[in-house]
mmCIF file of C-alpha atoms in Angstrom:
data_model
loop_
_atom_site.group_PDB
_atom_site.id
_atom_site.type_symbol
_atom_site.label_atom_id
_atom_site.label_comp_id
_atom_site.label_asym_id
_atom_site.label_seq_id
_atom_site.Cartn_x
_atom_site.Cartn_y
_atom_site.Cartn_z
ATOM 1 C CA UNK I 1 97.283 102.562 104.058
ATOM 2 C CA UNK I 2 93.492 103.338 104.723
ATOM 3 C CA UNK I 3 92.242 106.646 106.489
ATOM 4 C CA UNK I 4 91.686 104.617 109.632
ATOM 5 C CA UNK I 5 95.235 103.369 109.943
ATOM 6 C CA UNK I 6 96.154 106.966 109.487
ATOM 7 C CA UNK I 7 94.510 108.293 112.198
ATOM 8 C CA UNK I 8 95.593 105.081 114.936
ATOM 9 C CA UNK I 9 98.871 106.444 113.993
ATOM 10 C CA UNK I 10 98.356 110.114 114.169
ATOM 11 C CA UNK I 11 96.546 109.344 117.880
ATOM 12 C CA UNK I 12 99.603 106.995 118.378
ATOM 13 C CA UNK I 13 102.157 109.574 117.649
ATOM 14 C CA UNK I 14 99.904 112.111 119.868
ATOM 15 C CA UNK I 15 100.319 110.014 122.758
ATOM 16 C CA UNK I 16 103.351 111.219 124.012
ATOM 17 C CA UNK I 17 102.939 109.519 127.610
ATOM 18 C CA UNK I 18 100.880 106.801 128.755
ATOM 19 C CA UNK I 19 98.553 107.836 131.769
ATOM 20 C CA UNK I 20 99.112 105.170 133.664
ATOM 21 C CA UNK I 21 102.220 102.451 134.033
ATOM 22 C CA UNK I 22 99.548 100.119 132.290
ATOM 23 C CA UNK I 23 97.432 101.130 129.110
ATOM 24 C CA UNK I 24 95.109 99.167 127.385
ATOM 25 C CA UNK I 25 91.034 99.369 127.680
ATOM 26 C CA UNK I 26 88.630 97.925 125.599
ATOM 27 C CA UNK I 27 87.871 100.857 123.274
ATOM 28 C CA UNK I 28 91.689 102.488 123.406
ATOM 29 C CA UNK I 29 94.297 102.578 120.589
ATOM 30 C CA UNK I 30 96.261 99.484 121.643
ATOM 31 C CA UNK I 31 93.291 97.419 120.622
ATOM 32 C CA UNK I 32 93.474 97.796 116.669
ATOM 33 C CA UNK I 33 96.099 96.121 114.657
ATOM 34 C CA UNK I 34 98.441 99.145 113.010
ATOM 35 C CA UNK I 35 99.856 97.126 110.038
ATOM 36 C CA UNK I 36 102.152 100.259 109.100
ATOM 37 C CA UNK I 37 105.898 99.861 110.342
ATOM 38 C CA UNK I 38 105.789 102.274 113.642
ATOM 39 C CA UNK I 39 107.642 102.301 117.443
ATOM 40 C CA UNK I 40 106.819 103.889 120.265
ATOM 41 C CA UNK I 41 108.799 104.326 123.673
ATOM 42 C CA UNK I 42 106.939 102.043 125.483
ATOM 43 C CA UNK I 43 106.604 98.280 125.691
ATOM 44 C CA UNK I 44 103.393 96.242 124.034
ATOM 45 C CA UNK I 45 102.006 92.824 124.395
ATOM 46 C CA UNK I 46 100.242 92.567 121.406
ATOM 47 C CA UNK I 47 97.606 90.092 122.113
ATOM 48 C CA UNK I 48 94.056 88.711 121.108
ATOM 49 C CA UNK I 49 91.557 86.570 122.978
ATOM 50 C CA UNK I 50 90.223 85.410 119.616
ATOM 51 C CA UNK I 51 91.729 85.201 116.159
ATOM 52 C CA UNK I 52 95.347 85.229 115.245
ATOM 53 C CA UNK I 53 97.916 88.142 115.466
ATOM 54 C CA UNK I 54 100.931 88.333 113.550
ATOM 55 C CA UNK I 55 103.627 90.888 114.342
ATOM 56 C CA UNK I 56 106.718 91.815 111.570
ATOM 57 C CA UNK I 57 109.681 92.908 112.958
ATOM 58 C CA UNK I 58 112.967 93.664 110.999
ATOM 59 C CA UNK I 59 114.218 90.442 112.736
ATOM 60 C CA UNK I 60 111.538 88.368 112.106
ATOM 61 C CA UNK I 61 107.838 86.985 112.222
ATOM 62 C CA UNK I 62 105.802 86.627 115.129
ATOM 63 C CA UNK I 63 102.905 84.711 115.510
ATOM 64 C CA UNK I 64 100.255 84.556 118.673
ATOM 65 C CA UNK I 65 96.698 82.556 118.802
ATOM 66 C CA UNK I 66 94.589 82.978 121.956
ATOM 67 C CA UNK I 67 97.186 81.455 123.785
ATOM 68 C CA UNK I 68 99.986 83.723 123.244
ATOM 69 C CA UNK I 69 101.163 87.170 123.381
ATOM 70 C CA UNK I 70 103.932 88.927 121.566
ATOM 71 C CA UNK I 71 105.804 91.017 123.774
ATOM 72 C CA UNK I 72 107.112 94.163 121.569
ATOM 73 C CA UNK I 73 110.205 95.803 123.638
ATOM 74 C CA UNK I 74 110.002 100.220 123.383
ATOM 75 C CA UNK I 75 111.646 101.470 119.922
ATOM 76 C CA UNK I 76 111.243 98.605 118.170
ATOM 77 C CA UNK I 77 109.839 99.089 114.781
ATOM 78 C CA UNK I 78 106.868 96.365 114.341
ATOM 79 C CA UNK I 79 103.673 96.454 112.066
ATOM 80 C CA UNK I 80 100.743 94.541 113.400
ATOM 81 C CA UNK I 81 98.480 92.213 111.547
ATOM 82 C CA UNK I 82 95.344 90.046 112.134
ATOM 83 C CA UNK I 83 92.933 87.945 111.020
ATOM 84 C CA UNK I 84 89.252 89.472 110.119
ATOM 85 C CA UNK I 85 87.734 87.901 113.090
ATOM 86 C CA UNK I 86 90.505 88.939 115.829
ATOM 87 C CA UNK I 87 89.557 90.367 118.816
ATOM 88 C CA UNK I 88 92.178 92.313 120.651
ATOM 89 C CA UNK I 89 93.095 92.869 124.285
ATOM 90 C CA UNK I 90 96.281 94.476 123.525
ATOM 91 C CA UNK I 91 98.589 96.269 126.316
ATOM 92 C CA UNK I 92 100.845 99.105 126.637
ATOM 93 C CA UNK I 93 103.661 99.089 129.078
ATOM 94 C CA UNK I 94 105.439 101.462 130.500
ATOM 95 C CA UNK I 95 109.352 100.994 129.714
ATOM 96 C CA UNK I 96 110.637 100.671 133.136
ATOM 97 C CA UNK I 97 108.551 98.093 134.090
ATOM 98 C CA UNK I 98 109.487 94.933 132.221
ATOM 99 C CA UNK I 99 112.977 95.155 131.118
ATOM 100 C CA UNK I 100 113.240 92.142 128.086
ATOM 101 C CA UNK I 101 115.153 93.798 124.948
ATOM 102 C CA UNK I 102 113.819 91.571 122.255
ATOM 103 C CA UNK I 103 110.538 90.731 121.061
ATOM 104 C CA UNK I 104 109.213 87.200 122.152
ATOM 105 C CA UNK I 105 106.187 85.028 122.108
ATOM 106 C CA UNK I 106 104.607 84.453 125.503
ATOM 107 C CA UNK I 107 102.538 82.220 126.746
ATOM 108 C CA UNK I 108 99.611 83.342 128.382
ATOM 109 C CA UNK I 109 97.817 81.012 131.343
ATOM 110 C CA UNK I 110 94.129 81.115 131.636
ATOM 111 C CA UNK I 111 94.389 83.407 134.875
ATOM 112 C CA UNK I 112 96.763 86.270 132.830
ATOM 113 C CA UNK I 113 94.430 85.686 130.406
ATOM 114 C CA UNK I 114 91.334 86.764 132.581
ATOM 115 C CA UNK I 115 92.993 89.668 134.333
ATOM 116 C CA UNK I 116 93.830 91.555 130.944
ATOM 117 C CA UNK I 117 90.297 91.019 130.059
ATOM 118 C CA UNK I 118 89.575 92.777 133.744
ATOM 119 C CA UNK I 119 91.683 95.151 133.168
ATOM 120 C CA UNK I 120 90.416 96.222 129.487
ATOM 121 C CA UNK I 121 87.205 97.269 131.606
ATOM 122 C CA UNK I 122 89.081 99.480 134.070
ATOM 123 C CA UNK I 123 89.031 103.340 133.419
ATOM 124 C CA UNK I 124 92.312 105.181 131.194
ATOM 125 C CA UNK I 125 93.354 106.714 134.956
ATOM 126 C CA UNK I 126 92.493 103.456 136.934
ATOM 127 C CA UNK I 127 92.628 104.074 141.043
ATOM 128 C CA UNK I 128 96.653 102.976 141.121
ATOM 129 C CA UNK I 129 96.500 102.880 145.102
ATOM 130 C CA UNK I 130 93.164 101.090 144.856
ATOM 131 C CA UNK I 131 91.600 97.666 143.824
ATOM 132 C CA UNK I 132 92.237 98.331 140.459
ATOM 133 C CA UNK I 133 95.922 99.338 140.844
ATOM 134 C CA UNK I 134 96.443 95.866 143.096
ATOM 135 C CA UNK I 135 95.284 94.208 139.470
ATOM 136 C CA UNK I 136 97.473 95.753 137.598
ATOM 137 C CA UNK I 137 100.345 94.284 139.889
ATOM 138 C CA UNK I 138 99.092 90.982 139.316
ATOM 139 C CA UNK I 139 99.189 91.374 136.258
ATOM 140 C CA UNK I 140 102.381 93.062 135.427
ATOM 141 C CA UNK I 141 103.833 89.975 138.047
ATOM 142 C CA UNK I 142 102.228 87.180 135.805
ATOM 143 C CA UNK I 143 103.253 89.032 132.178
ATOM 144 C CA UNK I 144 106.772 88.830 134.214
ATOM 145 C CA UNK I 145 106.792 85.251 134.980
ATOM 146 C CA UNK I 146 105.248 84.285 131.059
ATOM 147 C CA UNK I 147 107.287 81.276 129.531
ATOM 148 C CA UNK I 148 108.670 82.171 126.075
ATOM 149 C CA UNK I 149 107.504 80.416 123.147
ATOM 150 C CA UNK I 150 109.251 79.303 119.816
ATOM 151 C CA UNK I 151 106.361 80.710 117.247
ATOM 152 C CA UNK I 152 108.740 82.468 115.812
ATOM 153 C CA UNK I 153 110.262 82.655 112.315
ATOM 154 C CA UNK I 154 114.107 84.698 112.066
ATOM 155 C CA UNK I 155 114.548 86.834 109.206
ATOM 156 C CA UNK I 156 117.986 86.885 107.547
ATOM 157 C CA UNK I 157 120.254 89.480 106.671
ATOM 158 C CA UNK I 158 121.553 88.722 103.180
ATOM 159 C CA UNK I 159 118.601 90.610 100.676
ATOM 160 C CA UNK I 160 119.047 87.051 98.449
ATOM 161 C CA UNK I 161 117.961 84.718 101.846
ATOM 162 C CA UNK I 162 115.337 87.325 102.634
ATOM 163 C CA UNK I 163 113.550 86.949 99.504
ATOM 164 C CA UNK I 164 113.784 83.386 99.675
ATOM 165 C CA UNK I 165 112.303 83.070 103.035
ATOM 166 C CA UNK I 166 109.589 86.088 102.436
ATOM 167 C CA UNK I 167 108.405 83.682 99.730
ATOM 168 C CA UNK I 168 108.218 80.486 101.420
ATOM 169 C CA UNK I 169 106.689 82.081 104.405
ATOM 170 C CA UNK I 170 103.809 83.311 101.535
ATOM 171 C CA UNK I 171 103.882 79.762 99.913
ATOM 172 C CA UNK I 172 103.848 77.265 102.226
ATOM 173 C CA UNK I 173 102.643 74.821 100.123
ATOM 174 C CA UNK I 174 105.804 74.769 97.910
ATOM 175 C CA UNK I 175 107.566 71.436 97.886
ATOM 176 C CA UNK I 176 110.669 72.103 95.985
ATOM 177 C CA UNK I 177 113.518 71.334 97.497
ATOM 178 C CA UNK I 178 116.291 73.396 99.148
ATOM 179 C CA UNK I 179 118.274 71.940 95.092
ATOM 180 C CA UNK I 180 115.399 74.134 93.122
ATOM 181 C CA UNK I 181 115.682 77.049 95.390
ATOM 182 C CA UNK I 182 119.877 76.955 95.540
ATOM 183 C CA UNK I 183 120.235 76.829 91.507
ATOM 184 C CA UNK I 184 117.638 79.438 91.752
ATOM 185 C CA UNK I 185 120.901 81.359 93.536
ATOM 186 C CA UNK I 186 123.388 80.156 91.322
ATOM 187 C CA UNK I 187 124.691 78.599 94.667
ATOM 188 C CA UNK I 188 126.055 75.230 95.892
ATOM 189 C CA UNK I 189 123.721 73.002 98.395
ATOM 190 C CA UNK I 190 125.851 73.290 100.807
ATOM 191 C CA UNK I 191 126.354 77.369 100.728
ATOM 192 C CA UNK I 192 122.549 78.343 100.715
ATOM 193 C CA UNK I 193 122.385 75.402 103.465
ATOM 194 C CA UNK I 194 125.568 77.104 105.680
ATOM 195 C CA UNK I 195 123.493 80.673 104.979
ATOM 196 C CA UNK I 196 120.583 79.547 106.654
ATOM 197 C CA UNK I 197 122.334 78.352 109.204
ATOM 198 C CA UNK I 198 124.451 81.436 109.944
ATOM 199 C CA UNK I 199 121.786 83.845 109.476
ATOM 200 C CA UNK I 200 118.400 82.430 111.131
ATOM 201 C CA UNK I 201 120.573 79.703 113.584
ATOM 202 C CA UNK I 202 118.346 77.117 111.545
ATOM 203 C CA UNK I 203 118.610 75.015 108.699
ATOM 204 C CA UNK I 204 116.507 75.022 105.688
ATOM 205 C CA UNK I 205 114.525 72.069 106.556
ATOM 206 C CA UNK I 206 114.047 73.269 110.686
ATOM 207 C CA UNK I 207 112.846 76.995 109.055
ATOM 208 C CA UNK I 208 110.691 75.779 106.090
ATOM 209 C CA UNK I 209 108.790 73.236 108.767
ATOM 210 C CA UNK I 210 108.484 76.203 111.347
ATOM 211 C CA UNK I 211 107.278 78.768 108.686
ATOM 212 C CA UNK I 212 104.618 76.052 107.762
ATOM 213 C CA UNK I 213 103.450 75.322 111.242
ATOM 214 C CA UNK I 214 103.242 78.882 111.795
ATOM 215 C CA UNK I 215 100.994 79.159 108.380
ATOM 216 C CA UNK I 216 98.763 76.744 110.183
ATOM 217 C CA UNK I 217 97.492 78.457 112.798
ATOM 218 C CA UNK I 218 95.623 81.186 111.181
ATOM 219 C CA UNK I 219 94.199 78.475 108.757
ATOM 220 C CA UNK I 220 92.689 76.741 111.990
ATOM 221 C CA UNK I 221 91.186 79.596 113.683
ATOM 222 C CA UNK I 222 89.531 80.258 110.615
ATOM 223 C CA UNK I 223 87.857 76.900 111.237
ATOM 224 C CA UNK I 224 89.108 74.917 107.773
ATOM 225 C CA UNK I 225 89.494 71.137 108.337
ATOM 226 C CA UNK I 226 92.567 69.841 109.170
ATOM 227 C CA UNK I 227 93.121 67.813 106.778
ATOM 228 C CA UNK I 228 92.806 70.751 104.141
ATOM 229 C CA UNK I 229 94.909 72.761 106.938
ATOM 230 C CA UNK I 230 97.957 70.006 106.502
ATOM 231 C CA UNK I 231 98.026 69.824 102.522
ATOM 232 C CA UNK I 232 97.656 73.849 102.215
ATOM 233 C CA UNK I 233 101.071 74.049 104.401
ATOM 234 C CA UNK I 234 102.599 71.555 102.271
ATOM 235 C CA UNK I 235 101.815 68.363 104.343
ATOM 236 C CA UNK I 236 101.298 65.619 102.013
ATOM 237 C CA UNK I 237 101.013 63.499 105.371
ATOM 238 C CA UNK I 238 98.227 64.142 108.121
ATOM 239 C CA UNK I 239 100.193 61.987 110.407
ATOM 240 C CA UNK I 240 103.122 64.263 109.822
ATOM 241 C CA UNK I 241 101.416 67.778 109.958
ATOM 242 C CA UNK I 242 99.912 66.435 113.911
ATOM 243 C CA UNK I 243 104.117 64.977 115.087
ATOM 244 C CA UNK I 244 105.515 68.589 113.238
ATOM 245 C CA UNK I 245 102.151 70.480 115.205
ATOM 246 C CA UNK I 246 102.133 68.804 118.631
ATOM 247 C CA UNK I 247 106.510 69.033 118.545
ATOM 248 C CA UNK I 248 106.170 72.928 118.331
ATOM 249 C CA UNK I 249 103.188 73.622 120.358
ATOM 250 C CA UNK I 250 102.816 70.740 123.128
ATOM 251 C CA UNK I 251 99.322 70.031 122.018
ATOM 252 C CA UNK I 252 97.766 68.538 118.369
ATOM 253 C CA UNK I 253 95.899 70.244 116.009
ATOM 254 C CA UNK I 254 92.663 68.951 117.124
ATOM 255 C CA UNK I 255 93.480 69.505 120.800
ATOM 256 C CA UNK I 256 94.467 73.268 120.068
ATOM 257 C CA UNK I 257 91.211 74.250 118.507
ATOM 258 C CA UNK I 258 89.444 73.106 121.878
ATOM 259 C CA UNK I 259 91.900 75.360 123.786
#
């Protein structure tokens, strides 16, 4: 850990109350990714309006381009990570104010997207009774109504599965198949195939495709070709990388980078 993640999380553990219900301005502490495990007892949408931000939970991987937010619920232990070329709009929520009790992946519209930009302008004690406090509702009302998003990847609980799936997540260009990684085990098929399935509700297959989808994204912000995009997540198929794509987020890859 470098001196400057040292200090975010000697001001973080300073910060003993947020000023206001909402926290979150342009130059404050929510806007730099802390990578070290840490919680706090409030609430954070950990968002960027560029780059890529992925957030590690001991539950699983969460992954947010422009479009998305992770919501992180108080107490939960989380590290934060992004991309070089992320720029973050990040929030801090005061715990009584949205009440989810696991971390998610929100989608954020255009218009929530513009008022947290607004609101990363206001002043640490913004006027709550004011124009700027009738912002924050807004706000806090569209966060509220955010549809939930699968870009997501489960951890599982067994330390055998987690290694597994810690290195596929790092290698998504690994083809083996789920035989390889089972005799790997010294297990059957069918019992590495019933583990996935019991620890991260997914099968093999449905988790290796996610974690590769999920690989993609920061690949195309960082503006590499598609096609290079597909075969580095173990695509071997262009046509098969855009169905897998557009199936988990609504749109292809070359639509999403127009987003």
């Amino acid at each position: 850990m470098d001196i400057s993640q040292q200090q975010l999380l000697s001001q973080l553990t300073h910060l003993t109350a947020l000023p206001r219900p909402l926290f979150g301005q342009q130059l404050s502490l929510p806007n730099h990714a802390i990578s070290t495990p840490h919680c706090h007892p409030w609430a954070q949408l950990s968002y960027a309006i560029r780059g890529v931000i992925k957030v590690n939970t001991p539950k699983g991987q969460f992954i947010a381009p422009p479009t998305h937010g992770i919501f992180i619920p108080p107490q939960v232990m989380h590290g934060v990570h992004s991309t070089s070329h992320t720029l973050i709009r990040s929030l801090y929520i005061d715990a009584d104010t949205i009440a989810w009790q696991s971390c998610q992946v929100l989608s954020i519209e255009p218009l929530l997207k513009e008022l947290i930009i607004a609101f990363s302008a206001f002043p640490v004690e913004y006027d709550e009774q004011g124009s700027e406090g009738r912002l924050v509702a807004v706000l806090l009302d569209r966060l509220a109504s955010a549809q939930a998003s699968q870009l997501m990847l489960p951890w599982p609980n067994s330390p055998s599965l987690i290694e597994l799936c810690r290195y596929l997540a790092q290698h998504p260009d690994d083809c083996r198949p789920l035989a390889h990684f089972s005799g790997a085990l010294a297990i059957s098929d069918k019992t590495l195939s019933r583990g996935f399935k019991k620890e991260t509700g997914m099968n093999f297959r449905q988790w290796r495709q996610r974690s590769r989808l999920l690989a993609a994204l920061p690949l195309l912000e960082s503006g590499m070709r598609i096609t290079d995009v597909a075969l580095a997540c173990g695509y071997d198929s262009l046509s098969a990388f855009i169905a897998a794509f557009k199936a988990l987020l609504g749109s292809t890859p070359g639509e999403y980078l127009i987003k």
